Coordinates of C-alpha atoms in Angstrom, one line a residue:
M21 CA 79.3 39.7 66.9
P22 CA 77.8 37.8 69.8
A23 CA 76.2 40.0 72.5
S24 CA 78.6 38.8 75.2
A25 CA 81.7 39.7 73.1
F26 CA 80.2 43.0 72.1
T27 CA 79.5 43.7 75.8
W28 CA 83.0 42.8 76.9
C29 CA 84.7 44.8 74.1
T30 CA 82.5 47.8 74.4
T31 CA 82.8 47.8 78.2
N32 CA 86.6 48.0 78.0
H33 CA 86.4 50.8 75.5
I34 CA 84.0 52.7 77.7
R35 CA 86.3 52.2 80.8
Y36 CA 89.1 53.7 78.8
T37 CA 86.9 56.5 77.5
V38 CA 85.7 57.3 81.1
S39 CA 89.3 57.6 82.3
V40 CA 90.1 60.0 79.5
L41 CA 87.0 62.0 80.1
R42 CA 88.0 62.4 83.8
V43 CA 91.1 64.2 82.6
A44 CA 89.1 66.1 80.0
I45 CA 86.4 67.3 82.4
A46 CA 89.0 68.2 85.1
T47 CA 90.9 70.2 82.5
A48 CA 87.8 71.9 81.2
L49 CA 86.8 72.8 84.7
L50 CA 90.1 74.5 85.4
W51 CA 89.7 76.7 82.2
S52 CA 85.9 77.3 82.2
F53 CA 84.9 77.9 85.8
N54 CA 85.7 81.1 87.5
P55 CA 85.5 80.7 91.3
A56 CA 84.9 84.5 91.7
S57 CA 81.6 84.2 89.7
T58 CA 80.1 81.4 91.8
E59 CA 78.4 81.7 95.2
A60 CA 80.7 79.9 97.7
A61 CA 79.1 77.5 100.0
T62 CA 79.1 78.5 103.6
H63 CA 79.6 76.4 106.8
D64 CA 75.9 76.9 107.6
D65 CA 74.7 75.1 104.4
P66 CA 73.0 71.8 105.3
P67 CA 75.1 68.7 104.5
M68 CA 74.3 66.9 101.3
A69 CA 72.6 63.4 101.3
S70 CA 72.2 60.8 98.5
L71 CA 68.7 60.5 97.0
T72 CA 66.8 57.5 95.5
S73 CA 63.8 59.3 94.0
V74 CA 63.2 62.7 92.6
S75 CA 60.0 62.8 94.7
E76 CA 62.1 63.3 97.8
L77 CA 62.8 66.8 96.7
S78 CA 60.0 69.1 97.8
D79 CA 61.2 72.0 95.6
V80 CA 61.2 70.0 92.3
Q81 CA 57.9 69.7 90.4
T82 CA 57.0 67.5 87.5
T83 CA 56.4 70.7 85.4
D84 CA 60.0 72.0 85.9
W85 CA 62.0 72.1 82.7
A86 CA 64.8 70.0 84.2
F87 CA 62.5 67.4 85.9
Q88 CA 63.3 64.6 83.4
A89 CA 67.0 65.1 83.6
L90 CA 67.0 65.0 87.4
Q91 CA 64.7 61.9 87.4
S92 CA 67.1 60.1 85.2
L93 CA 70.2 61.0 87.1
I94 CA 68.7 60.1 90.5
E95 CA 66.7 57.0 89.7
R96 CA 68.9 55.4 87.0
Y97 CA 72.4 56.5 88.2
E98 CA 71.8 57.6 91.9
C99 CA 74.3 60.4 91.5
I100 CA 72.4 63.5 92.5
S101 CA 72.3 64.7 96.1
G102 CA 70.0 67.0 98.1
D103 CA 70.2 68.6 101.5
R104 CA 68.6 67.2 104.6
N105 CA 65.7 69.6 104.3
E106 CA 64.7 67.7 101.1
L107 CA 65.6 70.7 98.9
Y108 CA 67.6 70.5 95.7
R109 CA 68.1 74.3 95.4
G110 CA 68.3 74.3 91.7
D111 CA 68.4 78.1 91.4
R112 CA 71.6 78.4 93.5
S113 CA 75.0 78.9 92.0
L114 CA 77.2 75.8 91.8
T115 CA 80.6 75.8 93.5
R116 CA 83.6 74.0 92.1
L117 CA 83.7 71.7 95.1
E118 CA 80.0 70.8 94.7
F119 CA 80.5 70.1 91.0
A120 CA 83.5 67.8 91.7
V121 CA 81.5 65.8 94.3
S122 CA 78.5 65.4 92.0
L123 CA 80.6 64.5 89.0
N124 CA 82.6 61.9 91.1
E125 CA 79.4 60.3 92.3
C126 CA 78.1 59.9 88.7
L127 CA 81.4 58.5 87.4
N128 CA 81.5 56.0 90.3
Q129 CA 77.9 54.9 89.6
I130 CA 78.7 54.4 85.9
N131 CA 81.9 52.5 86.7
G132 CA 80.0 50.3 89.1
Q133 CA 77.4 49.5 86.5
L134 CA 80.1 48.7 84.0
Q135 CA 81.8 46.3 86.4
D136 CA 78.4 44.6 87.2
N137 CA 77.5 44.5 83.5
A138 CA 74.3 46.3 84.5
L139 CA 74.1 48.5 81.5
S140 CA 71.5 47.5 78.8
Q141 CA 72.5 46.7 75.3
T142 CA 70.9 50.1 74.3
D143 CA 73.1 52.0 76.8
L144 CA 76.2 50.2 75.5
A145 CA 75.4 50.9 71.9
T146 CA 74.8 54.5 72.7
L147 CA 78.1 54.8 74.6
H148 CA 79.9 53.0 71.8
R149 CA 78.5 55.5 69.3
L150 CA 79.5 58.4 71.4
Q151 CA 83.0 57.0 71.9
T152 CA 83.4 56.6 68.1
E153 CA 82.1 60.2 67.4
F154 CA 84.3 61.8 70.0
A155 CA 87.4 59.6 69.6
T156 CA 89.3 62.3 67.6
D157 CA 88.5 65.1 70.1
V158 CA 89.4 62.9 73.1
S159 CA 92.7 62.0 71.5
A160 CA 93.5 65.6 70.7
L161 CA 92.6 66.6 74.2
R162 CA 94.9 63.9 75.6
D163 CA 97.7 65.1 73.5
Q164 CA 97.2 68.7 74.6
V165 CA 97.3 67.6 78.3
T166 CA 100.5 65.7 77.7
T167 CA 102.0 68.7 75.9
L168 CA 101.0 71.0 78.8
E169 CA 102.5 68.6 81.4
S170 CA 105.8 68.6 79.4
R171 CA 105.8 72.4 79.2
A172 CA 105.1 72.8 82.9
E173 CA 108.0 70.4 83.7
T174 CA 110.3 72.4 81.5
L175 CA 109.3 75.7 83.1
E176 CA 109.8 74.3 86.6
A177 CA 113.2 73.1 85.6
Q178 CA 114.4 76.3 83.8
Q179 CA 112.6 79.0 85.7
F180 CA 114.7 81.9 87.0
S181 CA 113.5 81.5 90.6
T182 CA 110.6 80.1 92.5
T183 CA 110.1 83.4 94.3
T184 CA 111.5 86.1 91.9
R185 CA 110.4 87.6 88.6
L186 CA 112.9 89.4 86.4
N187 CA 111.8 92.4 84.3
G188 CA 113.8 94.9 82.4
E189 CA 113.7 98.2 80.6
V190 CA 116.3 99.5 78.1
V191 CA 116.2 103.1 76.9
F192 CA 118.0 104.3 73.8
A193 CA 117.9 108.1 73.3
L194 CA 119.0 110.4 70.5
S195 CA 119.0 113.8 72.2
G196 CA 120.3 117.4 71.8
A197 CA 120.1 120.8 73.5
F198 CA 120.0 124.0 71.5
G199 CA 120.3 127.7 72.4
N200 CA 122.4 130.8 71.8
N201 CA 124.1 130.9 75.3
R202 CA 124.3 128.8 78.4
A203 CA 122.0 130.1 81.2
V204 CA 123.5 132.1 84.1
S205 CA 122.0 132.0 87.6
N206 CA 120.9 135.3 89.2
R207 CA 123.6 134.8 91.8
N208 CA 126.2 134.9 89.0
V209 CA 124.9 137.9 87.0
G210 CA 127.8 139.5 85.1
I211 CA 129.7 136.3 84.4
S212 CA 130.3 135.8 80.7
Q213 CA 128.0 133.3 78.9
D214 CA 129.4 130.5 76.9
E215 CA 127.6 129.3 73.8
V216 CA 125.4 126.1 74.0
D217 CA 127.2 123.4 72.0
D218 CA 124.5 122.2 69.6
T219 CA 125.7 118.6 69.7
I220 CA 123.5 115.6 69.1
V221 CA 124.3 112.8 71.5
F222 CA 123.2 109.1 71.8
G223 CA 122.9 107.6 75.3
N224 CA 121.3 104.6 76.9
R225 CA 120.0 103.5 80.3
T226 CA 119.3 99.9 81.4
R227 CA 117.2 98.8 84.4
L228 CA 116.7 95.4 85.8
F229 CA 113.9 94.8 88.2
L230 CA 113.9 91.7 90.5
N231 CA 110.5 91.4 92.2
S232 CA 110.3 88.7 94.8
S233 CA 107.3 87.5 96.9
F234 CA 107.5 85.1 99.8
N235 CA 103.8 84.7 100.6
G236 CA 102.0 86.0 97.6
N237 CA 101.0 89.4 99.2
D238 CA 104.4 90.9 99.9
Q239 CA 107.1 92.2 97.5
L240 CA 110.9 92.7 97.8
R241 CA 112.1 94.9 94.9
V242 CA 115.7 95.3 93.8
R243 CA 116.4 97.6 90.9
L244 CA 119.8 97.7 89.2
Q245 CA 120.7 100.4 86.8
V246 CA 123.5 101.4 84.4
G247 CA 123.5 104.2 81.9
N248 CA 125.4 107.0 80.2
V249 CA 122.6 109.6 79.6
S250 CA 124.2 112.9 80.8
N251 CA 122.5 115.6 82.7
F252 CA 121.9 118.4 80.2
G253 CA 122.2 120.9 83.0
S254 CA 126.0 121.0 82.4
A255 CA 125.6 121.7 78.7
T256 CA 122.9 124.4 79.1
G257 CA 123.7 126.0 82.5
T258 CA 120.4 125.0 84.1
N259 CA 118.9 121.9 85.7
M260 CA 115.6 122.9 84.2
A261 CA 116.8 121.3 81.0
R262 CA 117.2 117.8 82.5
L263 CA 115.8 114.8 80.6
G264 CA 113.5 112.6 82.6
F265 CA 115.6 109.5 82.1
D266 CA 119.1 110.9 82.5
S267 CA 121.5 108.6 84.4
N268 CA 125.2 108.6 84.0
T269 CA 126.7 105.8 86.1
Q270 CA 130.0 105.8 84.2
D271 CA 128.9 102.4 82.9
D272 CA 128.9 101.0 86.5
V273 CA 126.0 98.9 87.7
V274 CA 124.4 100.7 90.7
L275 CA 121.6 99.8 93.1
T276 CA 119.0 102.5 92.6
Q277 CA 116.0 100.9 94.4
L278 CA 115.7 98.5 97.3
H279 CA 112.6 98.1 99.4
Y280 CA 110.3 95.6 101.0
R281 CA 106.5 96.0 100.9
F282 CA 103.9 94.0 102.9
P283 CA 100.3 94.4 103.9
V284 CA 99.1 94.9 107.5
G285 CA 95.5 93.9 107.7
Q286 CA 93.1 94.6 104.9
S287 CA 93.7 98.3 104.5
A288 CA 97.3 99.2 105.2
E289 CA 100.6 98.5 103.4
V290 CA 104.0 99.1 104.9
T291 CA 107.2 99.8 102.9
L292 CA 110.7 99.5 104.3
M293 CA 113.2 101.3 102.2
A294 CA 117.0 100.8 102.1
N295 CA 117.1 102.9 99.0
G296 CA 113.9 104.5 98.1
T297 CA 111.8 107.7 97.3
L298 CA 108.8 109.4 98.6
F299 CA 106.8 108.3 95.6
D300 CA 107.5 104.6 96.3
V301 CA 104.7 105.1 98.9
A302 CA 102.8 108.2 98.0
D303 CA 100.7 108.5 94.9
T304 CA 102.0 111.3 92.6
I305 CA 98.7 111.6 90.9
N306 CA 100.2 111.8 87.4
P307 CA 99.2 108.4 86.0
L308 CA 100.0 108.8 82.3
L309 CA 102.9 111.2 82.3
G310 CA 104.6 110.1 85.5
S311 CA 106.9 107.3 84.1
D312 CA 110.4 108.3 82.9
G313 CA 110.2 105.5 80.4
R314 CA 106.7 105.9 79.1
G315 CA 105.6 109.4 80.1
S316 CA 107.1 112.9 80.1
V317 CA 110.6 113.3 78.5
S318 CA 111.6 116.0 81.1
V319 CA 112.3 115.6 84.8
F320 CA 109.9 118.5 85.6
G321 CA 107.0 116.9 83.7
L322 CA 107.2 113.6 85.6
R323 CA 105.8 114.7 89.0
S324 CA 105.5 117.6 91.4
P325 CA 108.8 118.7 92.8
I326 CA 107.5 118.0 96.3
Y327 CA 108.1 114.2 95.7
R328 CA 111.8 114.7 94.8
E329 CA 113.0 115.6 98.2
E330 CA 115.5 113.0 99.5
I331 CA 115.7 110.7 96.5
G332 CA 117.7 107.5 97.1
A333 CA 117.3 107.6 100.9
T334 CA 116.6 105.2 103.7
G335 CA 113.4 105.0 105.7
A336 CA 109.9 103.6 105.9
G337 CA 106.3 104.5 104.8
I338 CA 102.8 103.4 105.3
S339 CA 99.8 103.7 103.0
Y340 CA 96.4 103.3 104.6
D341 CA 93.0 103.2 102.9
I342 CA 90.4 104.6 105.1
D343 CA 87.9 103.5 102.5
P344 CA 88.3 103.1 98.7
A345 CA 88.0 106.8 98.1
I346 CA 90.3 108.1 100.9
N347 CA 94.0 107.2 101.4
L348 CA 96.5 108.4 104.0
S349 CA 100.2 108.1 103.4
F350 CA 103.1 108.7 105.7
V351 CA 106.8 108.5 104.7
Y352 CA 110.1 109.2 106.5
L353 CA 113.4 109.2 104.6
A354 CA 116.9 110.0 105.9
G355 CA 119.7 111.0 103.5
D356 CA 122.7 109.7 105.5
A357 CA 121.1 106.9 107.5
N358 CA 124.2 104.7 107.1
E359 CA 126.8 107.3 108.3
P360 CA 127.8 106.9 112.0
M361 CA 129.0 110.5 112.2
P362 CA 127.7 113.6 114.0
G363 CA 125.0 115.3 112.0
S364 CA 124.2 112.0 110.2
G365 CA 122.4 108.7 110.9
L366 CA 118.7 107.9 110.7
F367 CA 117.5 110.8 112.8
N368 CA 120.4 113.3 113.2
G369 CA 121.1 114.1 109.5
S370 CA 119.1 115.3 106.5
Y371 CA 115.6 113.9 106.3
T372 CA 112.1 114.4 104.8
A373 CA 108.9 113.5 106.4
L374 CA 105.8 113.4 104.2
S375 CA 102.1 113.1 104.9
Q376 CA 99.5 113.0 102.1
L377 CA 95.7 112.8 102.0
T378 CA 94.5 111.4 98.7
L379 CA 90.9 111.7 97.8
R380 CA 89.0 109.9 94.9
P381 CA 85.5 111.2 95.1
T382 CA 84.7 109.6 91.7
S383 CA 86.4 107.0 89.6
T384 CA 87.6 109.8 87.2
F385 CA 88.9 112.5 89.6
T386 CA 91.7 112.4 92.1
V387 CA 93.2 115.1 94.3
G388 CA 96.2 114.9 96.7
L389 CA 97.0 117.3 99.6
T390 CA 100.7 116.9 100.6
Y391 CA 102.8 118.3 103.4
T392 CA 106.5 117.7 104.0
R393 CA 108.9 118.7 106.8
S394 CA 112.6 118.5 105.8
L395 CA 116.1 119.3 106.9
N396 CA 118.7 120.0 104.2
A397 CA 116.6 118.3 101.5
I398 CA 115.1 121.0 99.3
G399 CA 117.7 120.5 96.5
I400 CA 115.3 118.8 94.1
G401 CA 117.3 119.1 90.8
T402 CA 114.7 120.8 88.6
S403 CA 114.8 124.3 90.1
S404 CA 116.9 127.4 89.6
A405 CA 120.2 127.3 91.4
I406 CA 118.9 129.8 93.9
A407 CA 115.8 127.7 94.6
N408 CA 118.0 124.7 95.3
D409 CA 120.0 126.7 97.8
P410 CA 118.5 130.1 98.8
F411 CA 121.3 130.8 101.2
N412 CA 124.3 130.5 98.9
N413 CA 125.9 127.5 100.6
E414 CA 126.3 129.4 103.9
S415 CA 123.7 127.4 105.9
N416 CA 124.1 123.8 107.1
S417 CA 120.7 123.7 108.7
I418 CA 117.9 124.5 106.2
T419 CA 114.5 123.5 107.4
G420 CA 111.7 123.3 104.9
N421 CA 107.9 123.2 105.1
S422 CA 106.4 122.2 101.7
Y423 CA 102.8 122.3 100.7
G424 CA 101.5 120.7 97.6
L425 CA 98.2 120.2 95.7
Q426 CA 98.1 117.6 92.9
T427 CA 95.1 116.6 90.8
S428 CA 94.1 114.5 87.9
W429 CA 90.8 114.4 86.0
L430 CA 89.8 111.9 83.4
V431 CA 87.5 114.0 81.3
T432 CA 86.8 111.3 78.8
S433 CA 88.5 108.0 77.9
K434 CA 90.7 110.1 75.4
L435 CA 91.5 113.1 77.6
R436 CA 93.1 113.5 81.0
I437 CA 93.9 116.9 82.6
G438 CA 96.1 117.3 85.6
G439 CA 98.7 119.3 87.3
W440 CA 100.1 120.5 90.6
V441 CA 100.9 123.7 92.6
G442 CA 103.4 123.9 95.4
F443 CA 104.8 126.3 98.0
V444 CA 108.0 125.9 100.1
D445 CA 108.9 127.9 103.2
V446 CA 112.5 127.5 104.2
T447 CA 114.6 128.9 107.0
A448 CA 118.3 128.9 107.7
K449 CA 118.4 128.0 111.4
D450 CA 122.2 128.4 111.8
L451 CA 122.5 131.9 110.3
E452 CA 122.2 135.2 112.0
D453 CA 118.5 136.4 112.2
T454 CA 117.5 133.0 110.8
P455 CA 116.6 134.3 107.4
N456 CA 113.5 132.9 105.6
A457 CA 112.8 132.3 101.9
E458 CA 109.7 131.3 99.9
I459 CA 109.6 129.2 96.8
F460 CA 106.6 128.7 94.4
Y461 CA 106.0 126.4 91.4
Y462 CA 103.1 125.0 89.3
A463 CA 102.3 122.9 86.3
V464 CA 99.4 121.9 84.1
T465 CA 99.4 118.6 82.2
L466 CA 97.4 117.3 79.3
A467 CA 97.3 113.6 78.2
L468 CA 95.6 112.1 75.2
P469 CA 95.8 108.3 75.3
D470 CA 95.3 106.1 72.3
V471 CA 95.7 109.0 69.8
G472 CA 96.5 107.5 66.4
G473 CA 96.4 103.9 67.7
E474 CA 95.9 101.8 70.8
G475 CA 98.6 102.3 73.4
N476 CA 99.9 105.6 71.9
L477 CA 100.0 108.7 74.1
A478 CA 100.3 112.4 73.3
G479 CA 101.3 114.6 76.3
F480 CA 101.8 118.3 77.0
V481 CA 103.2 120.1 80.0
F482 CA 103.1 123.8 80.8
G483 CA 104.4 125.2 84.0
Q484 CA 106.8 127.2 86.1
P485 CA 109.8 125.4 87.7
P486 CA 110.5 126.2 91.4
R487 CA 111.3 129.9 91.8
V488 CA 112.3 132.0 94.9
V489 CA 109.7 134.7 95.2
R490 CA 110.9 136.1 98.5
N491 CA 114.2 135.8 100.4
Q492 CA 115.3 137.7 103.5
F493 CA 118.9 136.6 102.7
G494 CA 118.9 138.7 99.6
L495 CA 119.0 136.2 96.8
S496 CA 115.9 135.8 94.7
D497 CA 114.6 135.1 91.2
P498 CA 113.3 138.4 89.8
D499 CA 112.0 136.9 86.5
T500 CA 109.9 133.8 85.7
S501 CA 111.0 130.7 83.7
L502 CA 108.3 128.8 81.8
H503 CA 108.4 125.1 80.8
L504 CA 106.7 124.1 77.6
E505 CA 106.7 120.4 76.6
G506 CA 105.2 118.1 74.1
F507 CA 105.8 114.5 73.2
Y508 CA 104.1 111.6 71.3
R509 CA 104.6 108.0 72.3
I510 CA 104.2 105.5 69.5
Q511 CA 103.5 102.0 70.9
I512 CA 104.8 99.6 68.3
N513 CA 103.9 96.5 70.4
D514 CA 103.8 95.4 74.0
N515 CA 107.6 95.5 74.3
L516 CA 108.6 98.5 72.1
A517 CA 107.7 102.2 72.2
I518 CA 109.3 105.2 70.4
T519 CA 108.7 108.7 71.8
P520 CA 109.8 111.8 70.0
G521 CA 109.6 114.8 72.4
V522 CA 110.7 118.4 72.8
F523 CA 110.6 120.9 75.6
A524 CA 111.6 124.6 75.8
I525 CA 112.7 126.7 78.8
L526 CA 111.9 130.4 78.4
N527 CA 113.9 132.7 80.7
P528 CA 115.9 129.8 82.1
E529 CA 117.1 130.2 85.7
H530 CA 114.3 132.7 86.1
N531 CA 116.5 135.2 84.4
S532 CA 115.1 137.2 81.4
Q533 CA 118.7 137.9 80.3
N534 CA 119.1 134.3 79.4
D535 CA 118.2 133.0 76.0
A536 CA 115.6 130.3 75.6
I537 CA 116.9 126.7 75.6
V538 CA 115.3 123.9 73.6
V539 CA 115.9 120.2 74.3
G540 CA 114.8 117.5 71.9
T541 CA 114.9 113.7 72.1
V542 CA 113.8 110.5 70.5
R543 CA 113.4 108.0 73.2
T544 CA 113.2 104.3 72.3
V545 CA 112.2 101.9 75.1
F546 CA 112.4 98.1 75.1
S547 CA 110.7 96.4 77.9
F548 CA 110.9 92.7 78.8

């Protein structure tokens, strides 16, 4: 082949190859460069200037291992720049922007030489050989880019929303409660006890989460829920027997969570709640057992009762990181914020105000100190009947001061120990002599992650549900109930987990005359 024909033919092939390589290199950059790992250029860095000789760089010596490469790129292709201080700074990290500028200069120089036929026959032969050797790889890469573009267009056309992500969780549960007789509260001593109906039931609960963000840092959460998992308190005579995932909406879809969260500065986060809980803001410090879909199978084992005051209420909260090891949280929730009636509204009805100091002195140990002030909000659903209402429905103005200590310690990667202790001081402001009552509770938790397989979890809970230890009104819990629980979550895959679990209540309702009650379940959770 004549040299001129070879040059023309090869030049056109090279131009095509260069255009494909532009796409290939840009794609590779997107996948292989991590901007967090490079040192970003600052505004104080000297501006870059084109060089004509490697000798212009005072910090590059002929003995440097990269000298020959720099000499070739500068003197043959004129596509390496240095700063005005005549420094190349070869030991400095390269930013994505700097790489793009240098690459573009080199490609422009090569294109210019191709157009001017300035490349030697040796260069053209080398480029032709490289083109032949990498033709298959370049073609495959071009096909991959085309496929990715098509998939991206499909996703953009079919996506649920540009601002909202949809997630879901479906719980199927085979459960049963067992015991000789239904528990009787200490306020109802002498009432005949019915037998516990040892019936196995099958229930379900479905949740849909719609999480929206409008600027990348905020979140609007909407949670819809439907279920028919009954409260075992009716079957057993005590709310101490409640399953952690019980929800009987009569198959109606209900709104169970609605809040908007956004940052303020670098250290604070504000949450506005139309339907929320205290633990939407405050850390419950029970990381492995605190999920009703993945953790404890009982309500009591999920978190300290102090966080269950005013569930499904309206208000706001703020979480502020004093530093990475210290957090302050404040939450205010009103139970009847939407009611324009006397004794209701945002500030005139039932409410709970929480403050919490969370300390993380090490990466493995966390402790929380919590205080709440409440009005008509101590009915937390896991206590004895007397602890939920120490004044026998005669007071409409029960103020409470609750104090809680929660902790979690990651002993090893396979063992986490935690627990909580709480004390509640309540007063009936509208009764004669303003009687006072005191309530006490505690729990110890044990979690063994990845037992028997990655993602699995064995959990144990031992504790005392809230108990009235002193009451000037006369009602108290003379005996002590104990909660004993064990479960084992088997993580089948990322979207499916099966958890057999069982818990027993000894002396339910803090009444030693009551027979022990055992609740068992097999919880299957699908997440998507």
